[in-house]
């Protein structure tokens, strides 16, 4: 292991708060190290506001202990390059190591291994103890034992309470290698490893098939290797590296590890992806970490990073929203509106599962946030199949209908209003004309009209009329956007709200107005607010080339990163969700969109880099745009880009880079292009180059 590798986090002791232990997850299974429960994607128990991730008992929460040794030298390591967590105990004459991982490509499998290795020539047997709190029972599932299978124990059962009356109760089938109380390295053995496998699936057939596959790989000595290879391949294709301060490098590796480990593997196996909650699959028990629900956190804060690095996973997120559209239609109807209203908190059905009614009733910007993710995906991939055949158009149309029915005409102002909402800033509710909510509604309607035209469908006149005439509050005297009708400058704000108009909404405004919005809201935003806020101020200042101001905002994020495993907390005082992927997503956007100046638009992928002097180079690998993969190396002096891969899809477009000065550079696969630092954009090449 590389000494001082910023991607490897090692500690001599575990954090005192068990919530801050590192997580091992894949797109289907997740747990925290040494925890006695795991979670399964889409498996919730409880009705309506009580819906929470079902606690599944975990056979993986095993601790290795050495009898008769007083305070042995221990270390704990999260290796984000291999996607593994390990615990090592060094004793006189031998070392014992336990490794834990959620298999990246075989998503129904989690495993741990224990290895004992002699350090001297002794021939005494070495015995270590395995301590496990595991009991195959759950407060959320009616688990029944089944017959053993290929040496594994087996339980299966259903969740106790469906999310909606008469709705499905998901089934869980689990097989695991029994854990003995101790392991012994024989006197004649120098080294030995034992592997313990857990398989979880919705059906008995899938669980047994996965367990059998794991056993075959174990027999070939290839189980861990097949995981680390799949993980390394993902990290190679989704790589963001910078030469700069070690703390920034570590934060970046930590964010990428936790976010990428929530995503489905390439060529997704046959399982439904159920989205990403703020704390990921390792959290979400009843009463903690928002109970594992899906918020706008996924669509606004995590999605843009995932889209640029891994559009197939971005599509899986959109498919989750399409699958829950019927629930969103019911939500709208129950509130007396047309179309679809996505829930503030979503689980398996798309019905509102927020425990407190006010958010589901008033924080309606989430519906526009969902559609903005669809728009970003469409601009970046031009994947019309999602919209023509796979349900995307029905969702776009339903969101447009919802916004039209939610607006009322103001005779006095001759504009459409949206009244009685809670903006992203949750310190205010029942306000009229939230700038963010109305701007995102306008963006929804404009996008719906664009997609209709592309699909050669009629565009309802109402959509374009309301997009033109919806009020987005603006103070012409002070030249800034009040947060809502009646907002007074200086009123405290919980989190990023109006600053989101500039990015990600890209609401048209001058640099002067953008600056005024930042100046107005930065000093009144609660310093104890959620972590993602500061990254959006950083993006705004980078846009204005105020690099030092951007850094001071980004540095505020570091008080949300806990040691030693770089697990994020939602609020800087340690409260709120842990493993806070929302904050990590915002932080990555500050790098991926802030430092590069990337902006996704219908006409191209803009770039306009700016970063502080203590960063000498930013390298991005595997950025996806219109069926191409691009690598970027950006220094303060020049931008270098290369198309490394072109998809075989006939829709994949040859690209060119165009600078604002008018210079054009064809981007051909395998040919690197460099030019002095300058703003520009990447677009479809107007002519096909041979």
C-alpha positions in Angstrom: 0.0 0.0 0.0 1.4 3.4 -1.0 2.7 5.4 1.9 0.8 8.6 2.1 -1.6 7.6 -0.7 -4.4 10.2 -0.5 -6.9 7.5 -1.5 -6.1 5.2 1.5 -7.4 6.2 5.0 -5.7 4.4 7.9 -6.2 4.8 11.7 -4.9 3.2 14.8 -8.4 3.5 16.5 -12.0 3.6 15.4 -14.1 6.8 15.9 -16.0 6.9 19.2 -19.3 7.5 17.4 -20.2 4.3 15.5 -22.2 6.3 13.0 -18.8 7.5 11.6 -17.5 4.1 10.8 -16.8 3.6 7.0 -19.5 2.1 4.9 -19.3 -0.8 2.4 -22.0 -0.7 -0.2 -22.9 -1.6 -3.7 -26.1 -0.6 -5.6 -28.1 -3.3 -3.8 -26.6 -4.0 -0.4 -25.0 -1.8 2.2 -23.7 -1.8 5.8 -21.3 0.0 8.1 -18.3 -1.8 9.2 -18.9 -3.8 12.5 -22.6 -3.1 12.4 -25.1 -5.8 13.1 -27.6 -4.7 10.4 -27.5 -4.3 6.6 -30.0 -2.8 4.2 -31.3 -3.9 0.8 -32.2 -1.5 -2.0 -35.9 -0.9 -2.2 -36.7 -3.0 0.8 -38.8 -0.7 3.1 -41.2 -1.6 5.9 -43.8 0.6 7.5 -46.7 2.6 6.1 -46.7 6.2 4.8 -44.7 8.4 7.2 -43.4 5.4 9.1 -41.8 3.8 5.9 -38.1 3.1 6.6 -35.4 0.9 5.3 -36.0 -2.6 6.7 -33.2 -3.7 9.1 -31.9 -7.0 7.9 -29.6 -8.8 10.4 -26.0 -8.8 9.2 -23.7 -11.8 9.5 -20.8 -9.5 8.5 -20.5 -7.5 11.8 -17.7 -9.7 13.0 -14.8 -8.5 15.2 -11.5 -10.3 15.2 -10.0 -10.6 18.7 -6.7 -12.1 20.1 -7.0 -13.9 23.4 -4.4 -13.2 26.1 -2.8 -10.2 24.3 -3.0 -6.9 26.1 -3.6 -4.0 23.8 -2.2 -5.5 20.5 -1.1 -3.0 17.8 -4.2 -2.6 15.6 -4.9 -0.6 12.5 -8.1 0.0 10.4 -7.9 1.0 6.7 -10.4 2.1 4.2 -8.8 1.6 0.7 -10.9 3.6 -1.8 -8.8 2.2 -4.7 -9.8 -1.4 -3.9 -13.2 -0.7 -2.3 -12.3 -2.6 0.9 -12.2 -2.0 4.6 -9.6 -3.9 6.7 -8.7 -4.5 10.3 -5.2 -5.7 11.1 -3.9 -6.9 14.5 -0.2 -7.3 14.9 0.9 -9.7 17.6 4.3 -11.2 18.6 5.0 -13.7 15.9 2.0 -13.2 13.6 -0.5 -10.8 12.1 -4.2 -11.3 11.6 -6.1 -9.3 9.0 -9.9 -9.1 8.3 -11.1 -7.6 5.0 -14.7 -6.6 4.4 -16.4 -5.5 1.1 -19.7 -5.4 -0.8 -19.0 -7.0 -4.2 -19.2 -4.3 -6.9 -20.3 -6.3 -9.8 -22.0 -9.3 -8.1 -24.4 -7.0 -6.2 -26.2 -9.7 -4.2 -22.9 -10.6 -2.5 -21.0 -9.2 0.5 -18.0 -10.9 2.0 -15.3 -10.8 4.6 -12.1 -12.8 4.9 -9.7 -13.4 7.8 -6.0 -14.2 7.2 -3.4 -15.3 9.8 0.2 -15.0 8.7 3.3 -16.0 10.7 6.1 -13.5 11.1 8.6 -15.9 12.8 9.7 -19.5 12.5 7.6 -20.8 15.4 5.4 -24.0 15.0 2.9 -23.3 17.7 -0.8 -23.2 16.6 -2.2 -19.7 16.5 -5.9 -19.2 17.5 -7.9 -16.0 17.2 -11.5 -15.3 18.2 -14.4 -14.1 16.1 -17.0 -12.1 18.0 -20.3 -11.7 16.4 -23.6 -10.1 17.6 -25.5 -11.7 14.7 -28.9 -13.2 15.5 -31.1 -14.1 12.5 -34.1 -12.0 13.6 -35.4 -8.6 12.6 -37.9 -6.1 13.9 -39.0 -5.4 10.3 -39.2 -8.9 8.7 -40.9 -12.1 9.6 -37.8 -14.2 9.1 -38.1 -18.0 8.9 -35.2 -20.5 8.7 -34.9 -22.7 5.7 -32.7 -25.8 5.0 -28.9 -25.3 4.7 -27.5 -24.8 1.2 -24.0 -25.8 0.2 -22.8 -25.2 3.7 -24.7 -21.9 4.2 -27.4 -21.2 6.6 -30.6 -19.8 5.1 -33.4 -17.5 6.3 -36.2 -15.8 4.3 -39.2 -13.6 5.0 -41.3 -10.6 4.1 -41.4 -7.1 5.5 -44.1 -6.7 8.1 -46.0 -3.6 6.9 -46.5 -2.4 3.2 -45.8 1.2 2.3 -49.4 1.7 0.9 -52.4 -0.3 2.0 -52.7 -3.5 0.0 -49.2 -2.8 -1.6 -46.4 -5.2 -2.0 -44.3 -6.4 1.0 -40.8 -7.1 -0.3 -39.2 -10.5 0.3 -35.7 -11.1 1.5 -33.7 -14.4 1.1 -30.4 -14.6 2.8 -27.7 -17.2 2.8 -24.4 -16.9 4.8 -21.3 -18.9 5.7 -21.6 -19.8 9.4 -19.1 -18.0 11.6 -17.2 -20.2 14.1 -16.2 -18.8 17.5 -12.5 -19.1 16.6 -10.0 -19.9 13.8 -6.7 -21.7 14.2 -3.6 -21.6 12.1 -2.0 -25.1 12.4 1.5 -25.5 13.7 2.8 -26.6 10.2 1.0 -23.7 8.4 2.7 -20.4 7.5 -0.4 -18.5 6.4 -4.1 -19.3 5.9 -7.2 -17.4 4.8 -10.8 -18.1 5.6 -13.6 -16.5 3.5 -17.2 -15.8 4.7 -19.9 -15.1 2.2 -23.4 -13.5 2.5 -25.9 -13.5 -0.4 -29.1 -11.5 -0.3 -31.8 -11.4 -2.9 -35.5 -11.0 -3.5 -35.9 -14.7 -4.6 -34.6 -18.0 -3.3 -33.3 -18.8 -6.8 -31.4 -15.5 -7.1 -29.9 -15.8 -3.6 -28.8 -19.4 -4.1 -27.4 -18.6 -7.6 -25.4 -15.7 -6.3 -24.1 -17.8 -3.3 -23.1 -20.6 -5.7 -21.3 -18.1 -7.9 -19.5 -16.7 -4.9 -18.4 -20.2 -3.8 -17.0 -20.9 -7.3 -15.0 -17.8 -7.2 -13.8 -18.6 -3.7 -12.7 -22.0 -4.8 -10.6 -20.4 -7.6 -9.2 -17.9 -5.1 -10.8 -15.1 -7.2 -13.6 -13.7 -5.1 -11.9 -10.6 -3.7 -9.9 -10.2 -7.0 -13.1 -10.1 -9.1 -14.4 -7.3 -6.8 -11.3 -5.2 -6.8 -10.9 -5.5 -10.6 -14.5 -4.4 -11.1 -14.0 -1.5 -8.6 -10.7 -0.5 -10.2 -12.2 -0.5 -13.7 -15.0 1.8 -12.4 -12.5 4.2 -10.7 -10.3 4.3 -13.8 -13.3 5.4 -16.0 -14.7 7.8 -13.4 -11.5 9.5 -12.2 -11.1 13.1 -10.8 -7.6 13.8 -9.5 -5.8 17.0 -8.6 -2.3 18.0 -7.7 -3.0 20.2 -4.6 -3.3 20.2 -0.9 -3.4 16.6 0.6 -6.7 17.4 2.6 -8.4 18.3 -0.7 -7.1 15.2 -2.4 -8.3 13.0 0.4 -11.7 14.7 0.5 -12.0 14.1 -3.3 -11.1 10.4 -3.0 -13.5 9.9 -0.1 -16.4 11.6 -1.9 -15.8 9.5 -5.1 -15.6 6.3 -3.0 -18.9 6.8 -1.1 -20.8 8.1 -4.1 -19.6 5.6 -6.7 -20.2 2.7 -4.3 -23.9 3.6 -4.4 -24.1 3.1 -8.2 -25.1 0.0 -10.3 -22.3 -1.8 -12.1 -21.9 -1.5 -15.9 -24.2 -3.7 -17.9 -26.5 -3.7 -14.9 -27.5 -7.2 -13.8 -31.2 -8.0 -13.5 -32.2 -6.0 -10.4 -34.1 -2.8 -10.1 -32.1 0.2 -8.9 -34.0 2.1 -6.2 -32.2 5.4 -6.2 -29.9 7.0 -3.7 -30.9 8.4 -0.3 -28.9 11.1 1.6 -27.1 8.5 3.8 -26.9 5.7 1.2 -27.8 2.0 1.8 -25.7 1.7 4.9 -28.1 4.0 6.8 -31.9 4.7 7.0 -33.2 2.7 10.0 -36.4 4.0 11.5 -35.7 7.4 13.0 -32.2 8.0 11.5 -30.8 9.4 8.3 -34.2 10.3 6.8 -35.2 6.7 7.1 -33.6 5.9 3.8 -35.9 8.0 1.7 -35.0 9.6 -1.6 -35.1 13.4 -1.9 -34.1 16.1 -4.4 -30.6 15.4 -2.9 -30.3 12.6 -5.5 -31.5 14.6 -8.5 -29.9 18.0 -7.8 -26.9 17.3 -5.7 -25.6 13.8 -6.7 -27.0 13.4 -10.3 -24.9 16.0 -12.2 -21.6 14.3 -11.1 -22.9 10.9 -11.9 -24.1 12.1 -15.3 -20.7 13.4 -16.4 -18.8 10.4 -15.1 -21.3 7.5 -15.7 -24.4 8.2 -17.8 -25.6 4.6 -17.6 -26.0 5.0 -13.8 -27.6 8.4 -14.3 -30.2 6.7 -16.6 -30.9 4.2 -13.8 -31.7 7.1 -11.5 -34.2 8.5 -14.0 -35.7 5.0 -14.5 -36.4 5.0 -10.7 -38.4 8.2 -11.1 -40.3 6.8 -14.1 -41.2 3.7 -12.2 -42.6 5.8 -9.4 -44.6 8.1 -11.7 -48.0 6.5 -10.8 -47.4 7.4 -7.2 -46.5 11.0 -8.1 -49.8 11.3 -10.1 -51.7 10.1 -7.0 -49.9 12.7 -4.9 -51.0 15.5 -7.3 -54.6 14.3 -7.5 -54.8 14.1 -3.7 -53.8 17.8 -3.4 -56.3 18.8 -6.1 -53.8 19.2 -9.0 -53.3 17.7 -12.4 -50.2 15.9 -13.7 -47.5 14.5 -11.3 -46.2 15.8 -8.0 -43.1 14.0 -7.0 -42.9 13.4 -3.2 -40.6 15.4 -1.0 -39.6 12.0 0.4 -39.9 8.9 -1.8 -39.4 5.2 -1.1 -40.6 2.3 -3.3 -43.9 3.6 -4.6 -43.5 7.3 -5.3 -46.2 8.2 -2.8 -45.4 10.8 -0.2 -43.7 9.2 2.8 -42.5 12.3 4.7 -43.3 11.9 8.4 -44.2 15.7 8.6 -47.0 16.9 6.3 -45.8 20.4 5.7 -42.8 19.4 3.5 -44.9 17.1 1.3 -47.5 19.8 0.9 -45.3 22.8 0.4 -41.7 21.9 -0.7 -42.9 21.3 -4.3 -39.7 22.4 -6.0 -38.6 18.7 -5.9 -40.9 18.1 -9.0 -38.9 20.6 -11.0 -35.6 19.2 -9.6 -36.5 15.8 -10.9 -37.2 17.2 -14.4 -34.0 19.1 -14.4 -32.1 15.9 -14.1 -34.0 14.5 -17.1 -33.1 17.7 -19.0 -29.3 17.5 -18.1 -29.4 13.8 -19.2 -31.1 14.6 -22.5 -28.6 17.4 -23.3 -25.6 15.2 -22.5 -26.7 12.0 -24.2 -29.4 12.8 -26.7 -30.9 9.5 -25.6 -34.3 9.8 -27.3 -35.2 6.2 -26.5 -35.7 7.0 -22.8 -38.3 9.6 -23.8 -39.9 7.8 -26.8 -40.1 4.3 -25.5 -39.1 4.0 -21.9 -41.6 6.3 -20.2 -39.6 9.6 -20.1 -42.1 11.6 -22.2 -45.0 10.6 -20.0 -43.1 11.9 -17.0 -42.1 15.2 -18.7 -45.7 15.8 -19.8 -47.1 15.0 -16.3 -44.7 17.5 -14.7 -45.6 20.2 -17.1 -49.3 19.6 -16.4 -48.7 19.8 -12.7 -47.0 23.2 -12.9 -49.7 24.6 -15.1 -52.4 23.5 -12.6 -50.4 24.8 -9.6 -50.1 28.3 -11.0 -52.7 31.1 -10.6 -53.0 34.2 -12.7 -52.5 37.6 -10.9 -54.6 40.2 -12.6 -52.7 42.9 -10.7 -49.2 41.9 -11.9 -50.3 40.2 -15.2 -48.1 37.3 -14.2 -48.6 33.7 -13.0 -47.9 33.1 -9.3 -47.2 29.9 -7.3 -48.5 30.5 -3.8 -48.1 28.8 -0.4 -44.8 27.0 -0.8 -41.7 26.2 1.2 -38.5 27.1 -0.8 -35.3 25.2 -0.5 -34.7 27.5 2.5 -36.8 25.6 5.1 -36.8 28.4 7.6 -39.7 29.9 5.6 -42.9 28.3 4.6 -46.3 29.3 3.2 -44.5 32.0 1.0 -45.6 33.2 -2.4 -43.4 33.1 -5.5 -40.3 31.4 -4.2 -37.7 32.6 -6.8 -36.1 29.1 -6.9 -39.5 27.2 -7.2 -40.8 29.5 -9.9 -37.6 29.5 -11.9 -37.4 25.6 -11.8 -41.1 25.5 -12.9 -40.3 27.7 -15.8 -37.4 25.5 -16.7 -39.6 22.4 -16.6 -42.1 24.0 -19.0 -39.4 25.1 -21.4 -37.8 21.7 -21.5 -41.2 20.0 -21.9 -41.8 22.2 -25.0 -38.4 21.4 -26.4 -38.8 17.6 -26.0 -42.2 17.7 -27.6 -40.8 19.5 -30.6 -37.9 17.0 -30.9 -40.4 14.1 -30.7 -42.6 15.8 -33.3 -45.4 16.1 -30.8 -47.8 19.1 -30.5 -46.7 21.6 -27.9 -49.6 22.9 -25.7 -49.7 26.7 -26.1 -50.3 26.9 -22.3 -46.8 25.5 -21.5 -45.0 28.2 -23.4 -47.4 31.0 -22.3 -46.9 30.1 -18.6 -43.2 29.7 -18.9 -43.0 33.3 -20.4 -45.4 34.8 -17.8 -44.4 33.2 -14.5 -43.1 35.6 -11.9 -39.5 35.2 -10.7 -39.1 37.9 -8.0 -36.5 40.5 -8.9 -35.6 43.7 -7.1 -34.8 46.2 -9.9 -33.4 48.8 -7.4 -31.0 46.5 -5.6 -30.5 44.3 -8.6 -30.8 41.0 -6.8 -33.4 38.2 -6.5 -35.5 38.3 -3.3 -36.0 34.8 -2.1 -39.8 35.2 -2.3 -42.4 37.9 -2.3 -41.9 40.0 0.8 -38.3 38.8 1.6 -36.4 41.5 3.4 -32.6 41.7 2.9 -30.8 40.4 6.0 -33.4 37.7 6.9 -31.6 34.5 7.9 -31.6 31.6 5.4 -31.1 28.0 6.2 -29.2 26.8 3.1 -28.4 27.5 -0.6 -31.6 28.8 -2.3 -31.4 31.9 -4.5 -27.7 31.1 -5.3 -29.0 28.0 -7.1 -30.6 30.2 -9.7 -27.1 30.8 -11.1 -26.0 27.2 -10.9 -27.4 24.6 -11.5 -30.5 26.5 -12.9 -28.5 28.9 -15.1 -31.4 31.4 -14.9 -30.5 34.3 -17.2 -28.9 37.1 -15.3 -25.9 39.5 -15.6 -22.7 39.0 -13.7 -23.6 42.0 -11.6 -26.9 40.3 -10.5 -25.1 37.0 -9.9 -22.6 38.8 -7.6 -25.3 40.7 -5.8 -27.2 37.4 -5.1 -24.0 35.9 -3.6 -23.2 39.0 -1.6 -26.8 39.2 -0.3 -27.2 35.6 0.9 -23.7 34.6 1.9 -23.6 36.5 5.2 -27.2 35.5 6.2 -26.9 31.8 5.5 -26.9 29.7 8.7 -23.3 28.6 9.3 -24.8 25.4 10.9 -26.8 24.7 7.7 -26.3 21.6 5.6 -23.0 20.8 4.0 -23.8 21.2 0.3 -24.6 24.9 0.7 -21.0 26.1 0.7 -20.1 24.3 -2.5 -22.8 26.2 -4.4 -21.4 29.6 -3.1 -18.0 28.3 -4.3 -19.3 27.5 -7.8 -20.8 31.0 -7.9 -17.6 32.8 -7.0 -15.5 30.6 -9.4 -17.9 31.7 -12.1 -17.0 35.3 -11.3 -13.3 34.3 -11.1 -13.2 35.2 -7.4 -11.0 32.2 -6.7 -10.0 33.1 -3.1 -13.6 33.8 -2.1 -14.6 30.5 -3.7 -11.9 28.6 -1.6 -13.1 30.2 1.6 -16.6 28.8 1.0 -15.3 25.4 -0.1 -13.2 25.2 3.0 -16.3 25.4 5.1 -17.2 21.9 3.8 -14.2 20.5 5.6 -15.9 20.9 9.0 -18.5 18.3 7.8 -15.8 15.7 7.0 -15.0 13.4 9.9 -11.8 11.6 10.7 -10.4 9.1 10.0 -12.6 7.7 7.2 -13.8 11.0 5.6 -17.5 10.2 6.4 -19.5 13.4 5.9 -22.1 14.6 8.4 -25.0 16.8 7.3 -24.3 19.6 9.7 -21.0 20.9 11.0 -22.0 20.1 14.7 -22.3 16.4 13.7 -26.1 16.4 13.7 -28.3 15.2 10.8 -27.6 12.4 8.3 -24.3 10.7 8.3 -22.4 9.4 5.3 -24.1 12.5 3.8 -23.9 11.8 0.1 -25.7 15.1 -0.6 -22.8 17.2 0.8 -20.3 15.0 -1.1 -22.3 15.5 -4.3 -22.2 19.2 -3.8 -18.4 19.2 -3.1 -17.8 17.1 -6.2 -19.8 19.6 -8.2 -17.6 22.4 -6.9 -14.6 20.5 -8.5 -16.3 19.0 -11.6 -18.4 22.1 -12.5 -16.7 24.8 -10.5 -13.0 24.4 -11.2 -13.7 23.4 -14.8 -16.5 25.9 -15.5 -18.4 23.0 -17.1 -22.0 23.9 -17.9 -24.4 21.5 -19.7 -26.6 23.2 -22.3 -28.5 22.2 -25.3 -25.9 23.5 -27.7 -22.7 22.2 -26.0 -20.7 21.5 -22.9 -19.2 24.8 -21.9 -15.8 25.1 -20.1 -14.2 28.1 -18.4 -11.7 26.8 -15.8 -10.7 28.7 -12.7 -8.9 27.3 -9.6 -6.7 28.5 -6.8 -2.9 28.7 -7.1 -2.3 25.8 -4.7 -3.8 23.4 -7.3 -1.3 22.9 -10.1 -3.3 20.4 -12.2 -6.8 19.0 -12.4 -7.2 15.7 -14.3 -10.6 14.2 -15.3 -10.9 10.8 -16.9 -14.0 9.4 -18.6 -16.1 12.5 -18.9 -19.1 11.5 -21.1 -20.6 13.7 -23.8 -22.8 12.6 -26.7 -21.5 9.1 -26.8 -17.8 10.0 -26.4 -15.5 9.6 -23.4 -13.1 12.5 -22.9 -10.0 13.0 -20.7 -9.0 16.5 -19.5 -5.8 17.8 -18.0 -6.2 21.4 -16.9 -3.4 23.6 -15.5 -3.4 27.4 -14.9 -1.7 27.8 -18.2 -3.4 25.4 -20.6 -6.3 22.9 -21.3 -5.6 19.6 -22.8 -8.4 17.2 -23.9 -8.6 14.0 -25.8 -11.4 11.7 -26.9 -10.4 8.3 -25.5 -13.4 6.3 -26.6 -16.3 6.7 -29.0 -19.4 4.5 -28.5 -20.4 2.2 -31.3 -23.9 3.8 -31.2 -24.6 5.4 -34.6 -26.0 8.4 -32.6 -22.5 9.1 -31.1 -21.4 12.4 -32.6 -17.9 13.5 -33.7 -17.0 16.5 -31.5 -15.0 19.7 -31.8 -13.8 22.2 -29.2 -14.6 25.8 -30.0 -13.0 28.7 -28.2 -14.8 32.0 -27.7 -12.0 33.5 -29.8 -13.4 31.4 -32.7 -10.6 28.9 -32.9 -11.9 25.3 -33.6 -10.2 22.0 -32.8 -11.5 18.8 -34.1 -11.6 16.1 -31.4 -10.6 12.8 -32.9 -10.2 9.6 -30.9 -6.7 9.1 -29.6 -5.5 12.5 -30.6 -4.7 15.0 -27.8 -5.6 18.7 -28.3 -4.1 21.5 -26.2 -4.6 25.3 -26.1 -3.8 28.1 -23.7 -6.4 28.5 -20.9 -9.5 30.1 -22.5 -13.3 29.7 -22.3 -15.1 27.7 -24.9 -17.4 24.8 -25.5 -17.4 21.3 -26.9 -20.1 20.6 -29.5 -21.1 18.3 -32.3 -18.8 18.7 -35.2 -20.7 20.2 -38.1 -18.9 17.9 -40.6 -18.1 14.3 -40.2 -14.3 13.9 -40.3 -12.9 10.8 -41.9 
